[in-house]
Each structure stands twice: as structure tokens, then as C-alpha cells.
Tab-separated table of C-alpha atoms in Angstrom:
chain	number	residue	atom	x	y	z
A	1	UNK	CA	25.895	-4.574	18.315
A	2	UNK	CA	23.682	-1.309	19.152
A	3	UNK	CA	23.013	1.359	16.638
A	4	UNK	CA	21.808	4.819	17.456
A	5	UNK	CA	19.992	5.747	14.872
A	6	UNK	CA	19.876	9.436	15.486
A	7	UNK	CA	23.900	9.021	14.216
A	8	UNK	CA	23.574	7.516	11.265
A	9	UNK	CA	22.370	8.747	7.889
A	10	UNK	CA	18.479	9.340	6.573
A	11	UNK	CA	19.568	5.654	4.402
A	12	UNK	CA	21.487	3.889	6.557
A	13	UNK	CA	18.270	4.350	8.925
A	14	UNK	CA	15.767	3.722	6.068
A	15	UNK	CA	18.386	0.233	5.237
A	16	UNK	CA	18.203	-0.728	8.912
A	17	UNK	CA	14.325	-0.023	9.404
A	18	UNK	CA	13.030	-1.964	5.914
A	19	UNK	CA	15.397	-4.710	6.155
A	20	UNK	CA	14.358	-5.796	9.857
A	21	UNK	CA	10.429	-4.878	10.311
A	22	UNK	CA	8.987	-7.700	7.842
A	23	UNK	CA	7.379	-8.735	6.263
A	24	UNK	CA	5.099	-5.591	5.499
A	25	UNK	CA	2.266	-5.881	3.893
A	26	UNK	CA	1.847	-3.664	0.458
A	27	UNK	CA	-0.634	-0.769	-0.252
A	28	UNK	CA	-0.705	-1.019	-3.813
A	29	UNK	CA	-2.422	2.810	-4.271
A	30	UNK	CA	-4.264	4.049	-7.363
A	31	UNK	CA	-5.809	7.306	-7.663
A	32	UNK	CA	-6.318	9.979	-10.935
A	33	UNK	CA	-4.785	12.582	-11.554
A	34	UNK	CA	-6.539	16.502	-12.626
A	35	UNK	CA	-6.002	15.704	-15.965
A	36	UNK	CA	-7.716	12.060	-16.565
A	37	UNK	CA	-4.935	9.766	-16.024
A	38	UNK	CA	-4.482	6.740	-14.079
A	39	UNK	CA	-1.964	6.454	-11.277
A	40	UNK	CA	-0.884	3.440	-9.216
A	41	UNK	CA	2.353	2.469	-7.396
A	42	UNK	CA	3.090	0.114	-4.379
A	43	UNK	CA	3.921	1.097	-0.927
A	44	UNK	CA	5.178	-0.414	1.991
A	45	UNK	CA	5.491	2.296	4.682
A	46	UNK	CA	1.602	1.459	5.271
A	47	UNK	CA	-0.688	-0.593	7.859
A	48	UNK	CA	-4.117	-0.414	9.288
A	49	UNK	CA	-4.093	0.936	13.408
A	50	UNK	CA	-7.627	1.320	13.987
A	51	UNK	CA	-11.145	-1.020	13.229
A	52	UNK	CA	-13.178	1.997	15.027
A	53	UNK	CA	-12.900	4.173	12.633
A	54	UNK	CA	-11.406	1.671	10.497
A	55	UNK	CA	-7.834	3.599	9.343
A	56	UNK	CA	-5.065	2.698	7.377
A	57	UNK	CA	-1.767	4.537	7.382
A	58	UNK	CA	0.681	5.072	4.213
A	59	UNK	CA	3.812	6.625	4.558
A	60	UNK	CA	4.879	8.835	1.510
A	61	UNK	CA	8.434	9.455	0.751
A	62	UNK	CA	9.947	11.507	-2.312
A	63	UNK	CA	10.774	10.813	-5.878
A	64	UNK	CA	14.400	10.179	-6.727
A	65	UNK	CA	14.415	14.097	-7.717
A	66	UNK	CA	12.947	15.215	-4.850
A	67	UNK	CA	9.362	16.140	-6.343
A	68	UNK	CA	6.077	14.909	-4.260
A	69	UNK	CA	4.985	11.334	-5.332
A	70	UNK	CA	2.325	11.573	-7.639
A	71	UNK	CA	0.342	9.159	-5.975
A	72	UNK	CA	0.175	11.557	-3.002
A	73	UNK	CA	-0.521	14.535	-4.997
A	74	UNK	CA	-3.652	12.746	-6.197
A	75	UNK	CA	-4.483	11.874	-2.784
A	76	UNK	CA	-4.011	15.823	-1.015
A	77	UNK	CA	-6.282	17.025	-3.663
A	78	UNK	CA	-9.471	14.803	-3.643
A	79	UNK	CA	-9.198	13.995	-0.867
A	80	UNK	CA	-9.916	10.263	-1.375
A	81	UNK	CA	-7.681	7.326	-2.798
A	82	UNK	CA	-7.910	3.382	-2.974
A	83	UNK	CA	-5.513	0.699	-1.783
A	84	UNK	CA	-5.644	-2.483	-3.748
A	85	UNK	CA	-4.114	-5.296	-2.065
A	86	UNK	CA	-1.434	-7.577	-3.793
A	87	UNK	CA	-1.498	-11.362	-3.865
A	88	UNK	CA	1.250	-13.726	-5.730
A	89	UNK	CA	-1.144	-13.697	-9.304
A	90	UNK	CA	-0.137	-9.712	-9.349
A	91	UNK	CA	3.310	-9.467	-7.522
A	92	UNK	CA	4.769	-8.805	-11.009
A	93	UNK	CA	2.343	-5.916	-12.509
A	94	UNK	CA	2.931	-4.253	-8.951
A	95	UNK	CA	7.079	-5.045	-9.468
A	96	UNK	CA	7.061	-3.070	-13.048
A	97	UNK	CA	3.819	0.204	-11.286
A	98	UNK	CA	6.873	0.565	-8.986
A	99	UNK	CA	8.330	2.188	-11.731
A	100	UNK	CA	8.912	6.483	-11.751
A	101	UNK	CA	7.223	7.990	-15.010
A	102	UNK	CA	5.966	10.664	-15.795
A	103	UNK	CA	2.849	12.421	-15.414
A	104	UNK	CA	1.589	12.388	-18.435
A	105	UNK	CA	2.339	8.588	-18.687
A	106	UNK	CA	0.223	5.873	-16.715
A	107	UNK	CA	1.270	2.945	-14.470
A	108	UNK	CA	-1.819	1.320	-15.813
A	109	UNK	CA	-0.822	1.309	-19.316
A	110	UNK	CA	3.296	-0.013	-18.119
A	111	UNK	CA	1.557	-2.937	-16.232
A	112	UNK	CA	-0.495	-3.923	-18.013
A	113	UNK	CA	-3.500	-3.319	-15.423
A	114	UNK	CA	-7.141	-2.525	-15.790
A	115	UNK	CA	-8.956	0.672	-14.059
A	116	UNK	CA	-11.926	-0.300	-12.924
A	117	UNK	CA	-14.816	1.961	-11.355
A	118	UNK	CA	-15.021	2.324	-7.347
A	119	UNK	CA	-18.122	1.892	-5.595
A	120	UNK	CA	-17.278	5.573	-2.962
A	121	UNK	CA	-14.272	7.096	-4.303
A	122	UNK	CA	-13.605	9.062	-7.679
A	123	UNK	CA	-10.045	7.403	-7.739
A	124	UNK	CA	-10.241	3.780	-10.195
A	125	UNK	CA	-9.474	0.307	-8.407
A	126	UNK	CA	-6.875	-1.998	-10.229
A	127	UNK	CA	-9.485	-4.603	-11.363
A	128	UNK	CA	-6.465	-7.329	-11.059
A	129	UNK	CA	-6.732	-7.055	-7.664
A	130	UNK	CA	-7.569	-9.253	-5.038
A	131	UNK	CA	-8.483	-7.411	-2.902
A	132	UNK	CA	-8.600	-4.066	-0.997
A	133	UNK	CA	-10.397	-0.287	0.250
A	134	UNK	CA	-11.679	2.435	-1.202
A	135	UNK	CA	-10.717	5.481	1.096
A	136	UNK	CA	-10.761	8.868	2.601
A	137	UNK	CA	-8.000	11.388	4.057
A	138	UNK	CA	-8.743	11.349	8.057
A	139	UNK	CA	-6.016	13.428	8.517
A	140	UNK	CA	-2.651	14.386	7.017
A	141	UNK	CA	0.098	14.913	8.671
A	142	UNK	CA	3.622	16.221	7.040
A	143	UNK	CA	6.078	14.450	9.436
A	144	UNK	CA	9.591	16.124	7.809
A	145	UNK	CA	10.626	17.700	4.229
A	146	UNK	CA	11.385	13.780	3.070
A	147	UNK	CA	8.037	12.408	5.028
A	148	UNK	CA	4.374	12.465	4.819
A	149	UNK	CA	1.736	10.470	6.871
A	150	UNK	CA	-1.500	9.752	5.232
A	151	UNK	CA	-4.582	8.864	7.812
A	152	UNK	CA	-7.143	7.489	5.623
A	153	UNK	CA	-10.961	6.238	6.603
A	154	UNK	CA	-11.172	2.693	5.085
A	155	UNK	CA	-14.723	2.809	3.827
A	156	UNK	CA	-15.433	-0.044	2.208
A	157	UNK	CA	-13.372	-3.557	1.264
A	158	UNK	CA	-13.707	-5.309	-1.714
A	159	UNK	CA	-12.683	-8.737	-2.514
A	160	UNK	CA	-12.120	-11.647	-5.272
A	161	UNK	CA	-15.124	-13.486	-4.648
A	162	UNK	CA	-13.739	-16.353	-2.285
A	163	UNK	CA	-11.818	-14.364	-0.376
A	164	UNK	CA	-14.004	-13.145	2.265
A	165	UNK	CA	-16.897	-15.111	3.331
A	166	UNK	CA	-20.374	-13.479	3.132
A	167	UNK	CA	-21.811	-15.113	6.773
A	168	UNK	CA	-18.613	-14.788	9.824
A	169	UNK	CA	-16.690	-12.030	7.685
A	170	UNK	CA	-12.727	-14.553	7.780
A	171	UNK	CA	-11.332	-14.825	5.299
A	172	UNK	CA	-10.235	-17.543	3.163
A	173	UNK	CA	-6.767	-18.936	3.645
A	174	UNK	CA	-7.167	-21.327	0.278
A	175	UNK	CA	-7.585	-17.925	-1.877
A	176	UNK	CA	-6.423	-15.382	-0.681
A	177	UNK	CA	-1.744	-15.626	-0.809
A	178	UNK	CA	-0.906	-11.985	-0.328
A	179	UNK	CA	2.696	-11.075	-0.569
A	180	UNK	CA	4.768	-9.234	2.254
A	181	UNK	CA	7.376	-6.165	1.405
A	182	UNK	CA	11.462	-7.692	2.480
A	183	UNK	CA	13.979	-4.978	1.179
A	184	UNK	CA	15.265	-3.573	-1.852
A	185	UNK	CA	13.297	-6.156	-4.706
A	186	UNK	CA	12.724	-8.909	-2.268
A	187	UNK	CA	9.347	-10.152	-1.558
A	188	UNK	CA	8.254	-13.067	0.380
A	189	UNK	CA	4.688	-15.409	0.450
A	190	UNK	CA	2.796	-16.449	2.874
A	191	UNK	CA	2.585	-19.940	1.418
A	192	UNK	CA	3.738	-21.403	4.891
A	193	UNK	CA	1.316	-21.040	8.061
A	194	UNK	CA	0.858	-22.360	11.221
A	195	UNK	CA	-1.104	-22.384	13.976
A	196	UNK	CA	-0.156	-21.761	17.833
A	197	UNK	CA	-2.438	-23.368	20.528
A	198	UNK	CA	-5.206	-20.986	22.200
A	199	UNK	CA	-8.858	-20.089	21.495
A	200	UNK	CA	-8.201	-16.527	19.984
A	201	UNK	CA	-11.533	-14.477	18.879
A	202	UNK	CA	-10.531	-13.987	15.578
């Protein structure tokens, strides 16, 4: 079956893209607005694509009411944000925080999460998150009315004890159990991992 994406509606394209490009990592973005309300929300149009400089990209759509997402507003106003990563232990809280709520309410409260001070940026980390990155905006690109890309420079990585080996900087499979986004309210674990032959540097 061949499907020409240009001939589909935006919603049809979305369903094919997010259904086939799986699993996707989840950026659990935390920010604070000008009124001091802490905000967090998950985004799975997300990935890292450079280590020099260390860059990640986030794709922001619009809210159901066609307004700009609160996270994006806060990022563009301050030039900073935090990407928290999601593991099995925080999956339910992450899912709860995806609800669209008024700007004067906090997803931290809704999901029972704790804001924690960041080191290099003004926005809070999610204390319960297994790991993450403090970031500053490297570039933002308005692709269309429906989509804005934010490229962030990752300034600092943080993780629970035992996740990053302090000597060789490798990540512990035993300590890090991330989840991936599939589509709709479907997610997956990475419990079954395997090794292929060959001697790769990483």
C-alpha cells in the first residue's frame, strides 16, 4: 500500500506518522510561567540529534482550542526549559500531566509531582523524574500555524543515583527503565533488550 501524504488531511497524516514511527522518546517538559505557576507536559515529537553542540528538538502543536501550548509560551518568553525523561515509575503521572488545564492551574498539582530547583535555568525540574536535561533555546522555527519546532541546547544532564556511571558515563540498563510513546494512550517499555554482534564504540 502506498499513501501520498499530500493527499491526506492533517489528522490522517498524523495518525500514520505517529503509528509507524514508534516507539518515540518522551520529553516531559517543565517550565514556570510569568505568574509563577509551574507547568509540565509530555511531548513525543522529540529527540536528540547532535552532541557537538548537544542539541535536542521539540515539536509543538496547538491546543484543541487553537491556542499556543503553555509550555511553548513559557519557553519562547524565557529562552529556557527543562526536558525530564519518563520511566516506568513515573508513567502514570506523565499521562495525567498531559491533560489540557487552564494556565492558572499546575500540572504538578494535578499529577502529584514535586517541582525541584534547576541548576542553570529558571524553570523547575520534576523531582520524581529519573533523568533529564536543562536546556536553553538554540533556535525556534515556525513551520506552520499548526507546528513550531524548538531546538534546544542541552546545558546540563541530571539523573537519579546509579543511572550514569561517574567514570565511563555509560547508562545503567539495570537502573534506567524508560518508556516510549506509541500512539493515542498506548506506550511501551524497554524491558526486552538484545545485543547484536560487533564491536561498537558506544
